[in-house]
Short mmCIF file of C-alpha atoms in Angstrom, two decimals:
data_model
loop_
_atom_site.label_atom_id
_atom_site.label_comp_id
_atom_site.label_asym_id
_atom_site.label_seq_id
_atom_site.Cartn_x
_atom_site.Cartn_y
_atom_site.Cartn_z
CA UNK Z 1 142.26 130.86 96.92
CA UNK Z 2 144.88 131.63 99.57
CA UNK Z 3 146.58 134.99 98.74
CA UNK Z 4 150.07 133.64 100.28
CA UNK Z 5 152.34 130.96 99.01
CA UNK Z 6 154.47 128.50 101.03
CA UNK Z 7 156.97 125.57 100.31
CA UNK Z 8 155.12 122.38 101.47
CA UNK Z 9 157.15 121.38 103.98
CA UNK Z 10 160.56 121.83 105.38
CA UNK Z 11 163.08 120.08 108.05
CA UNK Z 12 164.90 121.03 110.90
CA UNK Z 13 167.37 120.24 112.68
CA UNK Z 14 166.32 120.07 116.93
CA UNK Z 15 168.14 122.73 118.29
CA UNK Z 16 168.81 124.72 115.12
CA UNK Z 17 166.62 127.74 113.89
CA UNK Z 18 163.63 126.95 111.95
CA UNK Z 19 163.33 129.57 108.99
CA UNK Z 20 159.71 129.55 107.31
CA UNK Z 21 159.34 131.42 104.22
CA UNK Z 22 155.97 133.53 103.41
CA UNK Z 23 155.16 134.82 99.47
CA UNK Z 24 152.74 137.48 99.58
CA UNK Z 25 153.03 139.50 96.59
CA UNK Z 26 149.83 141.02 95.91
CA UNK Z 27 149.35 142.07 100.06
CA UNK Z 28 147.46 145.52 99.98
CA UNK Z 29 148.76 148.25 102.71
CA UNK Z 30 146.33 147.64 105.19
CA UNK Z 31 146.54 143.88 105.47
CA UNK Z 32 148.20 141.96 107.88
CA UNK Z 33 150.76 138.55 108.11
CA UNK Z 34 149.55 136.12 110.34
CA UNK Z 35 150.94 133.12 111.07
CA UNK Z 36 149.45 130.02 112.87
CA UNK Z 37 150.23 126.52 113.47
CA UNK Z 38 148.43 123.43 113.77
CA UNK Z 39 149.09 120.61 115.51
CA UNK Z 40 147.87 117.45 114.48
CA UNK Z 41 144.06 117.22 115.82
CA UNK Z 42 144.16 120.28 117.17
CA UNK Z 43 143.10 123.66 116.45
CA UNK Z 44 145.40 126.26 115.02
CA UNK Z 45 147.65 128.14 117.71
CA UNK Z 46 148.32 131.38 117.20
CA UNK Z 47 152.20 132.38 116.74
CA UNK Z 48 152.33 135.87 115.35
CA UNK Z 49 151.75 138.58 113.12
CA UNK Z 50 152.73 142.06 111.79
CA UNK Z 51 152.25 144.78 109.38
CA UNK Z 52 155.63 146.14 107.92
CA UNK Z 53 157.81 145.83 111.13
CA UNK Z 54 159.63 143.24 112.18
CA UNK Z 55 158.06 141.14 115.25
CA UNK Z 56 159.03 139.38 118.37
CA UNK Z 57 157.20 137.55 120.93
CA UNK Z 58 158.18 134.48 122.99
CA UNK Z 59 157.49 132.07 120.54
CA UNK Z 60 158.92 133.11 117.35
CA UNK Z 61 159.99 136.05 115.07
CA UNK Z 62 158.83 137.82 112.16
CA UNK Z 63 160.79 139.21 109.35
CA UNK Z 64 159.27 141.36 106.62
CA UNK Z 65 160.51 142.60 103.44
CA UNK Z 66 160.49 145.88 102.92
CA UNK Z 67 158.75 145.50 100.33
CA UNK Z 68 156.32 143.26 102.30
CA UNK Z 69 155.76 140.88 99.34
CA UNK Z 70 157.42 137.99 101.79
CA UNK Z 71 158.02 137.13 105.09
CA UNK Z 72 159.81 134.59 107.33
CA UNK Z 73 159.02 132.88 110.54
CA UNK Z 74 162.04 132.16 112.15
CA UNK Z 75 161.91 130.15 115.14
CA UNK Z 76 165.04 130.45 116.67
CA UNK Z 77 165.66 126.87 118.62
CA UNK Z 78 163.47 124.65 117.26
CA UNK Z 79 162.01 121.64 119.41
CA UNK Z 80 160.45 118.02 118.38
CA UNK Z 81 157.39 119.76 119.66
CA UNK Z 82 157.42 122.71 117.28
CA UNK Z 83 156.71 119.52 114.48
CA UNK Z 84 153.55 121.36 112.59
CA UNK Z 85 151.87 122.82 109.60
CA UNK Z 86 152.65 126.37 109.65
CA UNK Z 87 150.45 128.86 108.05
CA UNK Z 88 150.99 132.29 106.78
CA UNK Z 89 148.06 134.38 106.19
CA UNK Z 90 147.41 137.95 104.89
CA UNK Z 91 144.14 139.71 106.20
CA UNK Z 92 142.58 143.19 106.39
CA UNK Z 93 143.20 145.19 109.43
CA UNK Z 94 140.00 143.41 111.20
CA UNK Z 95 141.99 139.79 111.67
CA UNK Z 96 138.84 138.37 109.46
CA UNK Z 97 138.84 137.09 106.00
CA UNK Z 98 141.07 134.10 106.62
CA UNK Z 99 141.78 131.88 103.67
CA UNK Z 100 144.02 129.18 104.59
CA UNK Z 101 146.44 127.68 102.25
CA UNK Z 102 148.32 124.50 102.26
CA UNK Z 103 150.53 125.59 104.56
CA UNK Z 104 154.31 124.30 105.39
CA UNK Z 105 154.60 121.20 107.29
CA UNK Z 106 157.93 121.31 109.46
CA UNK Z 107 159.10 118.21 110.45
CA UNK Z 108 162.06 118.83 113.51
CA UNK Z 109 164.66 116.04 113.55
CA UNK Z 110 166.41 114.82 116.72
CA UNK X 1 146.41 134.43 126.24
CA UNK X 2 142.99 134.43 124.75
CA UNK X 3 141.33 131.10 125.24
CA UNK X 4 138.50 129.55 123.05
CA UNK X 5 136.99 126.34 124.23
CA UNK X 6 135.46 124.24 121.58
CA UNK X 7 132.74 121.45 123.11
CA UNK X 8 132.28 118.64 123.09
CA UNK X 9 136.32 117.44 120.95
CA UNK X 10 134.79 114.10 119.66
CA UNK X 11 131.04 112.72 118.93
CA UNK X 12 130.19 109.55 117.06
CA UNK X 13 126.38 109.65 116.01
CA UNK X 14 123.84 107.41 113.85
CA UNK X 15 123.06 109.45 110.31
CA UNK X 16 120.10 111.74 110.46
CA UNK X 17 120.47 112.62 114.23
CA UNK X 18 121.45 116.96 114.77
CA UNK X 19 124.66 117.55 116.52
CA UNK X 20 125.59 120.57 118.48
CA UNK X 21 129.12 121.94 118.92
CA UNK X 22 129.71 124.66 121.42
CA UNK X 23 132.36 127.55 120.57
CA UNK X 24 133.13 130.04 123.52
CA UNK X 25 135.21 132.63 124.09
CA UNK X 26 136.63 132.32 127.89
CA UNK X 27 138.53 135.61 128.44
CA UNK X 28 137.33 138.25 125.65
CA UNK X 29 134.17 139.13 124.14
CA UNK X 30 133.99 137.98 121.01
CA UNK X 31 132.15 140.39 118.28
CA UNK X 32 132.78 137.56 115.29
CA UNK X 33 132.83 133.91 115.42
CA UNK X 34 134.14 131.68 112.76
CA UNK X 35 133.41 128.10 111.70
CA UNK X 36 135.62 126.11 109.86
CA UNK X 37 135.80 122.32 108.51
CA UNK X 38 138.86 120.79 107.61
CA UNK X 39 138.80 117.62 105.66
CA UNK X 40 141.68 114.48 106.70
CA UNK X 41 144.92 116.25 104.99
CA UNK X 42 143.23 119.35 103.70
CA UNK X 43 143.60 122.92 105.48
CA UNK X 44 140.88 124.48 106.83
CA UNK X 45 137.86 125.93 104.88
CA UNK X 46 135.55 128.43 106.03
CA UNK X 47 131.89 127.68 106.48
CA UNK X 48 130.24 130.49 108.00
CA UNK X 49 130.82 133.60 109.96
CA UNK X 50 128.41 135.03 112.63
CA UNK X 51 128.30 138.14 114.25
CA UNK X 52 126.86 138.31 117.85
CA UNK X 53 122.97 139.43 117.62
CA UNK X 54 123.06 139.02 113.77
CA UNK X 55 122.51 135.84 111.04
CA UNK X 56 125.11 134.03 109.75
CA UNK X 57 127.42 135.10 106.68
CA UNK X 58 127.28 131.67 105.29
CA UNK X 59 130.31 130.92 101.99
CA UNK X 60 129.32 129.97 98.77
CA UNK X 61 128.26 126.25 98.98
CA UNK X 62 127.73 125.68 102.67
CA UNK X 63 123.66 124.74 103.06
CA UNK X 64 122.60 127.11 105.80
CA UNK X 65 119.72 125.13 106.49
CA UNK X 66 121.98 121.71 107.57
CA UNK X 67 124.32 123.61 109.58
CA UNK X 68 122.47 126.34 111.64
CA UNK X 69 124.90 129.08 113.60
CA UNK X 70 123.83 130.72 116.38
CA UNK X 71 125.52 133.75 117.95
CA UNK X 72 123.28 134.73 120.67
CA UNK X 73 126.09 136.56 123.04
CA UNK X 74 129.38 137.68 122.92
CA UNK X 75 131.20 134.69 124.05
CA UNK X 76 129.16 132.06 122.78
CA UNK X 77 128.38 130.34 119.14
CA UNK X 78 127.21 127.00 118.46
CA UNK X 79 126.74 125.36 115.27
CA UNK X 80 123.99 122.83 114.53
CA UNK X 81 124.50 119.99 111.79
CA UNK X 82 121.16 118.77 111.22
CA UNK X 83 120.11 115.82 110.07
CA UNK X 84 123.81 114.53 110.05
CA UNK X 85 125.16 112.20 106.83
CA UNK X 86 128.73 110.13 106.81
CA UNK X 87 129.80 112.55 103.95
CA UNK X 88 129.22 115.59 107.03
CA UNK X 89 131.94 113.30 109.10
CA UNK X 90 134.91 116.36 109.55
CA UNK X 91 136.88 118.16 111.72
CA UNK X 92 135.04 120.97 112.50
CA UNK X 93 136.72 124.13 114.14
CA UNK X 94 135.54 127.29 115.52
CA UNK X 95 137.43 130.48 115.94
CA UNK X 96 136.40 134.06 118.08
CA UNK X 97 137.69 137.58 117.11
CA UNK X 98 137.38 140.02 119.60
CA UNK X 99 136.19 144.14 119.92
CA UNK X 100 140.10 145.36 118.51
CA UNK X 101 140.73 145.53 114.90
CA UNK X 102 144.24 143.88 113.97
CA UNK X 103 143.83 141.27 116.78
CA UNK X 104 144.03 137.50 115.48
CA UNK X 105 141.60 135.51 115.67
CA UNK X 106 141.90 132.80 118.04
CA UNK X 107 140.82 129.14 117.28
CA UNK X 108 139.33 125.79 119.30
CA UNK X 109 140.81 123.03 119.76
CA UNK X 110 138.04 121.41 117.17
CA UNK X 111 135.51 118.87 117.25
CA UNK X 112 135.71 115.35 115.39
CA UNK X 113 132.75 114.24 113.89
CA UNK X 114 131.41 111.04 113.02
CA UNK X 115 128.45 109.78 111.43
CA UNK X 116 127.88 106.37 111.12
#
């Protein structure tokens, strides 16, 4: 079973920011959050990922709690091309031992 | 960024035939492959993951003998459904981790399969 939990899916308006909520409660210190998203028939694209800092790269940001039992994907001007399944994964250190969940699917409106 | 180039993206075939699907990693070396299947409005599953010069690591319920992994260098996997039934008809996804601990992995664009 996935170790992360996600709201099914989500909408957006195009334009606005796209905020994508991550449970991870039971992460262990050494794991990462990854997050990926797929593209229907296509392979899952790589977005981001972190350990306990917050992330930024030219596709999205990561927040994490303090805590690190959640996280949040936050694209900040979402597109009709950022339309997905976004997933949210927690792995060791070695970026192996993927279990994918459900995922969210983010549907961006015009 | 890293690339990984899945081959061929689409095959139809006649059941019982093999199929082979190519994984490589263009720009890295990858030190672990992974393949995945992913079922019409399911996520993805893990099958199998191989490490370069090594056998398989194959999941719990995934015949090793019907799909046969081979990691022979570091950019370069394939997987090998033999003797291919309709009920093997998937989506079927590779992924390559490189040398660096923490990296991501980095996934194929996937191959549909058919079997008629």
């Amino acid at each position: 079973d996935a170790k992360t939990t996600q709201p099914p899916s989500m909408d957006c308006a195009e334009g606005r920011a796209a905020n994508l909520p991550c449970n991870h409660s039971t992460i262990s210190g050494n794991e990462y959050v990854y997050w990926y998203r797929q593209i229907h028939s296509q392979g899952p694209q790589y977005i981001i990922h972190g350990l306990k800092n917050n992330e930024t790269n030219e596709m999205a940001s990561l927040i994490i709690t303090e805590d690190r039992k959640s996280s949040t994907l936050i694209l900040p001007h979402a597109t009709l091309r950022d339309t997905a399944v976004y997933y949210c994964i927690s792995s060791d250190n070695y970026g192996q031992n993927f279990v994918f969940g459900p995922g969210t699917r983010l549907s961006v409106l015009p | 960024g890293a690339v990984v180039s899945q081959h061929p993206s689409w095959v139809i075939c006649k059941s019982g035939t093999s199929v082979k699907i190519e994984c490589r990693s263009l720009d890295f070396q990858a030190t672990t492959m992974f393949w995945y299947r992913q079922f019409p409005k399911q996520s993805l599953m893990l099958m199998a993951t191989s490490n370069e010069g090594s056998k398989a690591t194959y999941e719990q319920g995934v015949e090793k003998d019907k799909f046969l992994i081979n990691h022979a260098s570091l950019t370069l996997s394939t997987l090998t459904v033999t003797s291919a039934h309709p009920e093997d008809s998937s989506f079927y996804i590779c992924s390559a981790h490189g040398q660096l601990s923490n990296q991501p992995q980095h996934f194929g664009d996937g191959t549909r399969l058919s079997i008629l």
